[in-house]
Amino acid sequence: EVSVSELGLGYESDETVLFRYCSGTCDAAVRSYDLSLKSMRSKKRIKKEKVRARPCCRPLAYDDDVSFLDAYNRYYTVNELSAKECGCV
Amino acid sequence: LPLWAGMDPAASSKSNHCLDAAKACNLNDNCKRLRSGYISTCSREISASERCSRRKCHKALRQFFDRVPSEYTYRLLFCSCRDQACAERRRQTIVPSCSYEDKEKPNCLDLRGACRGDHLCRSRLADFHTNCQASFQSLTSCPGDNYQACLGSYAGLIAGFDMTPNYVNASTTSITISPWCSCKGSGNLEEECEKFLRDFTENPCLRNAIQAFGNGTDVNLSPKS
């Protein structure tokens, strides 16, 4: 439970919304893709530094839209705010 | 003992029951989804000339009041307020810029005539007149001292007709409710029009029912069996 102002999206409102997030390691979800990528990177077959050879825990689906009234009596609706389902991708 | 006994006085003076009601709704999936549904519909701009689709807004509001339990909807609609920010939030509950206000204020009797032409609106208005009829024979001014029935038929009128009533301002000291209409241009029916309008604006049963709900005192006055 967080106030809308705390979200840091630039809205000023004391309304409270439910914020669900994903966390955790994804060691069990390593795929052949990740292993091969790691191997090729260590053999310098791939030079790009920003390749990610590990799965990470991210939302697979998001909660429904949430609406609120701000401190200036204007309504706003925000989508994809809170995680509904998490997974190692 | 009053409900706020034992609470931190600073906290209780700062409390905003309408904000608490919004929080309760946002933490319930069903309420949050349908509230967001009508808010986004009612505040979606169509074009420069058309602020919103009133018809779609009314439909979304109707779904909210029909499908969300009254423990959530009444709390949003009838929350009690001590300051203006709270009362303004209460007034904003139904997104009045789309669902309530219009460019012109029609005559109330014309509005009533249009309502009577729609079978659902006609029956909801009849319910309102029956259940919120100011009575001088009961303690609460309501027929059978039944606040719930009056609040229910008030909410029923909101759910999407031009007869939609709302708070006319953000006053904390007095509650004034009215549909979006006036008695200007009533001709020789002026008196009948004023009488119809007073059922909203100066109705002690409706006012007591709303105040009792906001104060949490209506539980003591459940209908006698």
PDB file of N, CA, C and O in Angstrom, chain A residues 40-88:
ATOM      1  N   MET A  40      29.802 -18.086 -25.332  1.00  0.00           N
ATOM      2  CA  MET A  40      30.290 -17.305 -26.468  1.00  0.00           C
ATOM      3  C   MET A  40      30.889 -15.977 -26.047  1.00  0.00           C
ATOM      4  O   MET A  40      31.849 -15.500 -26.632  1.00  0.00           O
ATOM      5  N   ARG A  41      30.325 -15.440 -24.989  1.00  0.00           N
ATOM      6  CA  ARG A  41      30.858 -14.168 -24.506  1.00  0.00           C
ATOM      7  C   ARG A  41      32.265 -14.367 -23.936  1.00  0.00           C
ATOM      8  O   ARG A  41      33.171 -13.573 -24.168  1.00  0.00           O
ATOM      9  N   SER A  42      32.435 -15.480 -23.184  1.00  0.00           N
ATOM     10  CA  SER A  42      33.754 -15.714 -22.585  1.00  0.00           C
ATOM     11  C   SER A  42      34.796 -16.038 -23.653  1.00  0.00           C
ATOM     12  O   SER A  42      35.978 -15.780 -23.487  1.00  0.00           O
ATOM     13  N   LYS A  43      34.345 -16.606 -24.787  1.00  0.00           N
ATOM     14  CA  LYS A  43      35.277 -16.878 -25.890  1.00  0.00           C
ATOM     15  C   LYS A  43      35.417 -15.677 -26.808  1.00  0.00           C
ATOM     16  O   LYS A  43      35.974 -15.797 -27.902  1.00  0.00           O
ATOM     17  N   LYS A  44      34.840 -14.542 -26.381  1.00  0.00           N
ATOM     18  CA  LYS A  44      34.898 -13.284 -27.133  1.00  0.00           C
ATOM     19  C   LYS A  44      34.263 -13.379 -28.514  1.00  0.00           C
ATOM     20  O   LYS A  44      34.609 -12.625 -29.432  1.00  0.00           O
ATOM     21  N   ARG A  45      33.394 -14.375 -28.684  1.00  0.00           N
ATOM     22  CA  ARG A  45      32.669 -14.444 -29.952  1.00  0.00           C
ATOM     23  C   ARG A  45      31.636 -13.316 -30.009  1.00  0.00           C
ATOM     24  O   ARG A  45      31.172 -12.936 -31.066  1.00  0.00           O
ATOM     25  N   ILE A  46      31.242 -12.856 -28.808  1.00  0.00           N
ATOM     26  CA  ILE A  46      30.329 -11.713 -28.730  1.00  0.00           C
ATOM     27  C   ILE A  46      31.026 -10.625 -27.932  1.00  0.00           C
ATOM     28  O   ILE A  46      31.517 -10.871 -26.832  1.00  0.00           O
ATOM     29  N   LYS A  47      31.094  -9.426 -28.507  1.00  0.00           N
ATOM     30  CA  LYS A  47      31.856  -8.401 -27.809  1.00  0.00           C
ATOM     31  C   LYS A  47      30.962  -7.398 -27.077  1.00  0.00           C
ATOM     32  O   LYS A  47      31.436  -6.633 -26.242  1.00  0.00           O
ATOM     33  N   LYS A  48      29.689  -7.423 -27.434  1.00  0.00           N
ATOM     34  CA  LYS A  48      28.796  -6.461 -26.791  1.00  0.00           C
ATOM     35  C   LYS A  48      28.748  -6.729 -25.288  1.00  0.00           C
ATOM     36  O   LYS A  48      28.636  -7.860 -24.847  1.00  0.00           O
ATOM     37  N   GLU A  49      28.826  -5.648 -24.516  1.00  0.00           N
ATOM     38  CA  GLU A  49      28.836  -5.837 -23.072  1.00  0.00           C
ATOM     39  C   GLU A  49      27.446  -5.984 -22.488  1.00  0.00           C
ATOM     40  O   GLU A  49      27.269  -6.549 -21.420  1.00  0.00           O
ATOM     41  N   LYS A  50      26.457  -5.408 -23.190  1.00  0.00           N
ATOM     42  CA  LYS A  50      25.131  -5.370 -22.585  1.00  0.00           C
ATOM     43  C   LYS A  50      24.256  -6.580 -22.898  1.00  0.00           C
ATOM     44  O   LYS A  50      23.054  -6.507 -22.801  1.00  0.00           O
ATOM     45  N   VAL A  51      24.867  -7.692 -23.272  1.00  0.00           N
ATOM     46  CA  VAL A  51      24.039  -8.880 -23.449  1.00  0.00           C
ATOM     47  C   VAL A  51      23.778  -9.489 -22.076  1.00  0.00           C
ATOM     48  O   VAL A  51      24.650  -9.516 -21.205  1.00  0.00           O
ATOM     49  N   ARG A  52      22.577  -9.942 -21.876  1.00  0.00           N
ATOM     50  CA  ARG A  52      22.212 -10.479 -20.569  1.00  0.00           C
ATOM     51  C   ARG A  52      22.062 -11.992 -20.669  1.00  0.00           C
ATOM     52  O   ARG A  52      21.162 -12.495 -21.328  1.00  0.00           O
ATOM     53  N   ALA A  53      22.959 -12.706 -20.011  1.00  0.00           N
ATOM     54  CA  ALA A  53      22.955 -14.156 -20.089  1.00  0.00           C
ATOM     55  C   ALA A  53      22.314 -14.806 -18.864  1.00  0.00           C
ATOM     56  O   ALA A  53      22.632 -15.927 -18.503  1.00  0.00           O
ATOM     57  N   ARG A  54      21.449 -14.048 -18.212  1.00  0.00           N
ATOM     58  CA  ARG A  54      20.743 -14.599 -17.050  1.00  0.00           C
ATOM     59  C   ARG A  54      19.282 -14.187 -17.148  1.00  0.00           C
ATOM     60  O   ARG A  54      18.983 -13.031 -17.500  1.00  0.00           O
ATOM     61  N   PRO A  55      18.365 -15.091 -16.831  1.00  0.00           N
ATOM     62  CA  PRO A  55      16.956 -14.678 -16.783  1.00  0.00           C
ATOM     63  C   PRO A  55      16.722 -13.756 -15.587  1.00  0.00           C
ATOM     64  O   PRO A  55      17.470 -13.841 -14.602  1.00  0.00           O
ATOM     65  N   CYS A  56      15.743 -12.874 -15.687  1.00  0.00           N
ATOM     66  CA  CYS A  56      15.452 -12.053 -14.517  1.00  0.00           C
ATOM     67  C   CYS A  56      13.957 -12.016 -14.242  1.00  0.00           C
ATOM     68  O   CYS A  56      13.127 -12.300 -15.111  1.00  0.00           O
ATOM     69  N   CYS A  57      13.675 -11.676 -13.014  1.00  0.00           N
ATOM     70  CA  CYS A  57      12.307 -11.753 -12.522  1.00  0.00           C
ATOM     71  C   CYS A  57      11.572 -10.455 -12.834  1.00  0.00           C
ATOM     72  O   CYS A  57      11.909  -9.397 -12.303  1.00  0.00           O
ATOM     73  N   ARG A  58      10.574 -10.562 -13.705  1.00  0.00           N
ATOM     74  CA  ARG A  58       9.835  -9.390 -14.183  1.00  0.00           C
ATOM     75  C   ARG A  58       8.334  -9.701 -14.230  1.00  0.00           C
ATOM     76  O   ARG A  58       7.959 -10.866 -14.293  1.00  0.00           O
ATOM     77  N   PRO A  59       7.506  -8.654 -14.242  1.00  0.00           N
ATOM     78  CA  PRO A  59       6.064  -8.918 -14.384  1.00  0.00           C
ATOM     79  C   PRO A  59       5.739  -9.524 -15.759  1.00  0.00           C
ATOM     80  O   PRO A  59       6.261  -9.076 -16.775  1.00  0.00           O
ATOM     81  N   LEU A  60       4.901 -10.549 -15.743  1.00  0.00           N
ATOM     82  CA  LEU A  60       4.408 -11.130 -16.994  1.00  0.00           C
ATOM     83  C   LEU A  60       3.067 -10.504 -17.343  1.00  0.00           C
ATOM     84  O   LEU A  60       2.655 -10.471 -18.490  1.00  0.00           O
ATOM     85  N   ALA A  61       2.373 -10.027 -16.316  1.00  0.00           N
ATOM     86  CA  ALA A  61       1.079  -9.381 -16.523  1.00  0.00           C
ATOM     87  C   ALA A  61       0.920  -8.302 -15.466  1.00  0.00           C
ATOM     88  O   ALA A  61       1.531  -8.379 -14.397  1.00  0.00           O
ATOM     89  N   TYR A  62       0.113  -7.307 -15.800  1.00  0.00           N
ATOM     90  CA  TYR A  62      -0.082  -6.199 -14.876  1.00  0.00           C
ATOM     91  C   TYR A  62      -1.522  -6.135 -14.380  1.00  0.00           C
ATOM     92  O   TYR A  62      -2.442  -6.606 -15.067  1.00  0.00           O
ATOM     93  N   ASP A  63      -1.703  -5.535 -13.209  1.00  0.00           N
ATOM     94  CA  ASP A  63      -3.037  -5.335 -12.650  1.00  0.00           C
ATOM     95  C   ASP A  63      -3.850  -4.398 -13.542  1.00  0.00           C
ATOM     96  O   ASP A  63      -3.294  -3.684 -14.373  1.00  0.00           O
ATOM     97  N   ASP A  64      -5.159  -4.368 -13.299  1.00  0.00           N
ATOM     98  CA  ASP A  64      -6.046  -3.461 -14.036  1.00  0.00           C
ATOM     99  C   ASP A  64      -5.660  -2.008 -13.777  1.00  0.00           C
ATOM    100  O   ASP A  64      -4.977  -1.699 -12.802  1.00  0.00           O
ATOM    101  N   ASP A  65      -6.164  -1.138 -14.642  1.00  0.00           N
ATOM    102  CA  ASP A  65      -5.931   0.304 -14.484  1.00  0.00           C
ATOM    103  C   ASP A  65      -6.362   0.766 -13.099  1.00  0.00           C
ATOM    104  O   ASP A  65      -7.288   0.213 -12.509  1.00  0.00           O
ATOM    105  N   VAL A  66      -5.702   1.805 -12.614  1.00  0.00           N
ATOM    106  CA  VAL A  66      -6.134   2.394 -11.353  1.00  0.00           C
ATOM    107  C   VAL A  66      -6.353   3.894 -11.548  1.00  0.00           C
ATOM    108  O   VAL A  66      -5.570   4.558 -12.224  1.00  0.00           O
ATOM    109  N   SER A  67      -7.465   4.396 -11.015  1.00  0.00           N
ATOM    110  CA  SER A  67      -7.803   5.817 -11.150  1.00  0.00           C
ATOM    111  C   SER A  67      -7.790   6.486  -9.791  1.00  0.00           C
ATOM    112  O   SER A  67      -8.028   5.840  -8.777  1.00  0.00           O
ATOM    113  N   PHE A  68      -7.513   7.773  -9.798  1.00  0.00           N
ATOM    114  CA  PHE A  68      -7.499   8.511  -8.535  1.00  0.00           C
ATOM    115  C   PHE A  68      -7.765   9.987  -8.807  1.00  0.00           C
ATOM    116  O   PHE A  68      -7.599  10.468  -9.931  1.00  0.00           O
ATOM    117  N   LEU A  69      -8.168  10.678  -7.737  1.00  0.00           N
ATOM    118  CA  LEU A  69      -8.394  12.123  -7.796  1.00  0.00           C
ATOM    119  C   LEU A  69      -7.163  12.785  -7.194  1.00  0.00           C
ATOM    120  O   LEU A  69      -6.728  12.399  -6.117  1.00  0.00           O
ATOM    121  N   ASP A  70      -6.586  13.766  -7.878  1.00  0.00           N
ATOM    122  CA  ASP A  70      -5.371  14.380  -7.339  1.00  0.00           C
ATOM    123  C   ASP A  70      -5.707  15.581  -6.451  1.00  0.00           C
ATOM    124  O   ASP A  70      -6.877  15.891  -6.226  1.00  0.00           O
ATOM    125  N   ALA A  71      -4.668  16.208  -5.925  1.00  0.00           N
ATOM    126  CA  ALA A  71      -4.855  17.301  -4.969  1.00  0.00           C
ATOM    127  C   ALA A  71      -5.531  18.518  -5.602  1.00  0.00           C
ATOM    128  O   ALA A  71      -6.006  19.408  -4.907  1.00  0.00           O
ATOM    129  N   TYR A  72      -5.570  18.568  -6.941  1.00  0.00           N
ATOM    130  CA  TYR A  72      -6.209  19.687  -7.630  1.00  0.00           C
ATOM    131  C   TYR A  72      -7.562  19.292  -8.215  1.00  0.00           C
ATOM    132  O   TYR A  72      -8.067  19.925  -9.146  1.00  0.00           O
ATOM    133  N   ASN A  73      -8.116  18.210  -7.687  1.00  0.00           N
ATOM    134  CA  ASN A  73      -9.434  17.719  -8.097  1.00  0.00           C
ATOM    135  C   ASN A  73      -9.540  17.365  -9.573  1.00  0.00           C
ATOM    136  O   ASN A  73     -10.545  17.604 -10.216  1.00  0.00           O
ATOM    137  N   ARG A  74      -8.461  16.772 -10.072  1.00  0.00           N
ATOM    138  CA  ARG A  74      -8.504  16.224 -11.423  1.00  0.00           C
ATOM    139  C   ARG A  74      -8.322  14.720 -11.318  1.00  0.00           C
ATOM    140  O   ARG A  74      -7.548  14.236 -10.489  1.00  0.00           O
ATOM    141  N   TYR A  75      -9.045  14.007 -12.178  1.00  0.00           N
ATOM    142  CA  TYR A  75      -8.930  12.554 -12.174  1.00  0.00           C
ATOM    143  C   TYR A  75      -7.855  12.098 -13.150  1.00  0.00           C
ATOM    144  O   TYR A  75      -7.683  12.676 -14.221  1.00  0.00           O
ATOM    145  N   TYR A  76      -7.140  11.044 -12.759  1.00  0.00           N
ATOM    146  CA  TYR A  76      -6.161  10.427 -13.643  1.00  0.00           C
ATOM    147  C   TYR A  76      -6.316   8.917 -13.599  1.00  0.00           C
ATOM    148  O   TYR A  76      -6.738   8.368 -12.582  1.00  0.00           O
ATOM    149  N   THR A  77      -5.959   8.280 -14.690  1.00  0.00           N
ATOM    150  CA  THR A  77      -5.967   6.820 -14.742  1.00  0.00           C
ATOM    151  C   THR A  77      -4.586   6.361 -15.189  1.00  0.00           C
ATOM    152  O   THR A  77      -4.047   6.880 -16.157  1.00  0.00           O
ATOM    153  N   VAL A  78      -4.033   5.410 -14.443  1.00  0.00           N
ATOM    154  CA  VAL A  78      -2.698   4.917 -14.758  1.00  0.00           C
ATOM    155  C   VAL A  78      -2.814   3.432 -15.090  1.00  0.00           C
ATOM    156  O   VAL A  78      -3.489   2.687 -14.377  1.00  0.00           O
ATOM    157  N   ASN A  79      -2.143   3.015 -16.171  1.00  0.00           N
ATOM    158  CA  ASN A  79      -2.175   1.586 -16.476  1.00  0.00           C
ATOM    159  C   ASN A  79      -0.808   0.951 -16.273  1.00  0.00           C
ATOM    160  O   ASN A  79       0.212   1.635 -16.168  1.00  0.00           O
ATOM    161  N   GLU A  80      -0.795  -0.358 -16.177  1.00  0.00           N
ATOM    162  CA  GLU A  80       0.422  -1.155 -15.961  1.00  0.00           C
ATOM    163  C   GLU A  80       1.240  -0.630 -14.793  1.00  0.00           C
ATOM    164  O   GLU A  80       2.442  -0.419 -14.898  1.00  0.00           O
ATOM    165  N   LEU A  81       0.561  -0.403 -13.679  1.00  0.00           N
ATOM    166  CA  LEU A  81       1.234   0.132 -12.494  1.00  0.00           C
ATOM    167  C   LEU A  81       1.741  -0.981 -11.591  1.00  0.00           C
ATOM    168  O   LEU A  81       2.833  -0.890 -11.038  1.00  0.00           O
ATOM    169  N   SER A  82       0.955  -2.012 -11.434  1.00  0.00           N
ATOM    170  CA  SER A  82       1.239  -2.997 -10.405  1.00  0.00           C
ATOM    171  C   SER A  82       1.261  -4.386 -11.038  1.00  0.00           C
ATOM    172  O   SER A  82       0.486  -4.676 -11.953  1.00  0.00           O
ATOM    173  N   ALA A  83       2.188  -5.227 -10.562  1.00  0.00           N
ATOM    174  CA  ALA A  83       2.354  -6.548 -11.181  1.00  0.00           C
ATOM    175  C   ALA A  83       1.242  -7.498 -10.773  1.00  0.00           C
ATOM    176  O   ALA A  83       0.805  -7.520  -9.632  1.00  0.00           O
ATOM    177  N   LYS A  84       0.785  -8.285 -11.745  1.00  0.00           N
ATOM    178  CA  LYS A  84      -0.249  -9.268 -11.455  1.00  0.00           C
ATOM    179  C   LYS A  84       0.363 -10.665 -11.421  1.00  0.00           C
ATOM    180  O   LYS A  84      -0.056 -11.527 -10.678  1.00  0.00           O
ATOM    181  N   GLU A  85       1.386 -10.868 -12.251  1.00  0.00           N
ATOM    182  CA  GLU A  85       2.003 -12.173 -12.383  1.00  0.00           C
ATOM    183  C   GLU A  85       3.493 -11.976 -12.644  1.00  0.00           C
ATOM    184  O   GLU A  85       3.866 -11.081 -13.391  1.00  0.00           O
ATOM    185  N   CYS A  86       4.338 -12.781 -11.998  1.00  0.00           N
ATOM    186  CA  CYS A  86       5.784 -12.634 -12.208  1.00  0.00           C
ATOM    187  C   CYS A  86       6.348 -13.886 -12.870  1.00  0.00           C
ATOM    188  O   CYS A  86       5.789 -14.967 -12.758  1.00  0.00           O
ATOM    189  N   GLY A  87       7.479 -13.719 -13.512  1.00  0.00           N
ATOM    190  CA  GLY A  87       8.122 -14.872 -14.112  1.00  0.00           C
ATOM    191  C   GLY A  87       9.573 -14.566 -14.448  1.00  0.00           C
ATOM    192  O   GLY A  87       9.992 -13.408 -14.474  1.00  0.00           O
ATOM    193  N   CYS A  88      10.359 -15.630 -14.675  1.00  0.00           N
ATOM    194  CA  CYS A  88      11.754 -15.457 -15.062  1.00  0.00           C
ATOM    195  C   CYS A  88      11.819 -15.439 -16.578  1.00  0.00           C
ATOM    196  O   CYS A  88      11.507 -16.445 -17.216  1.00  0.00           O
TER     197      CYS A  88
END
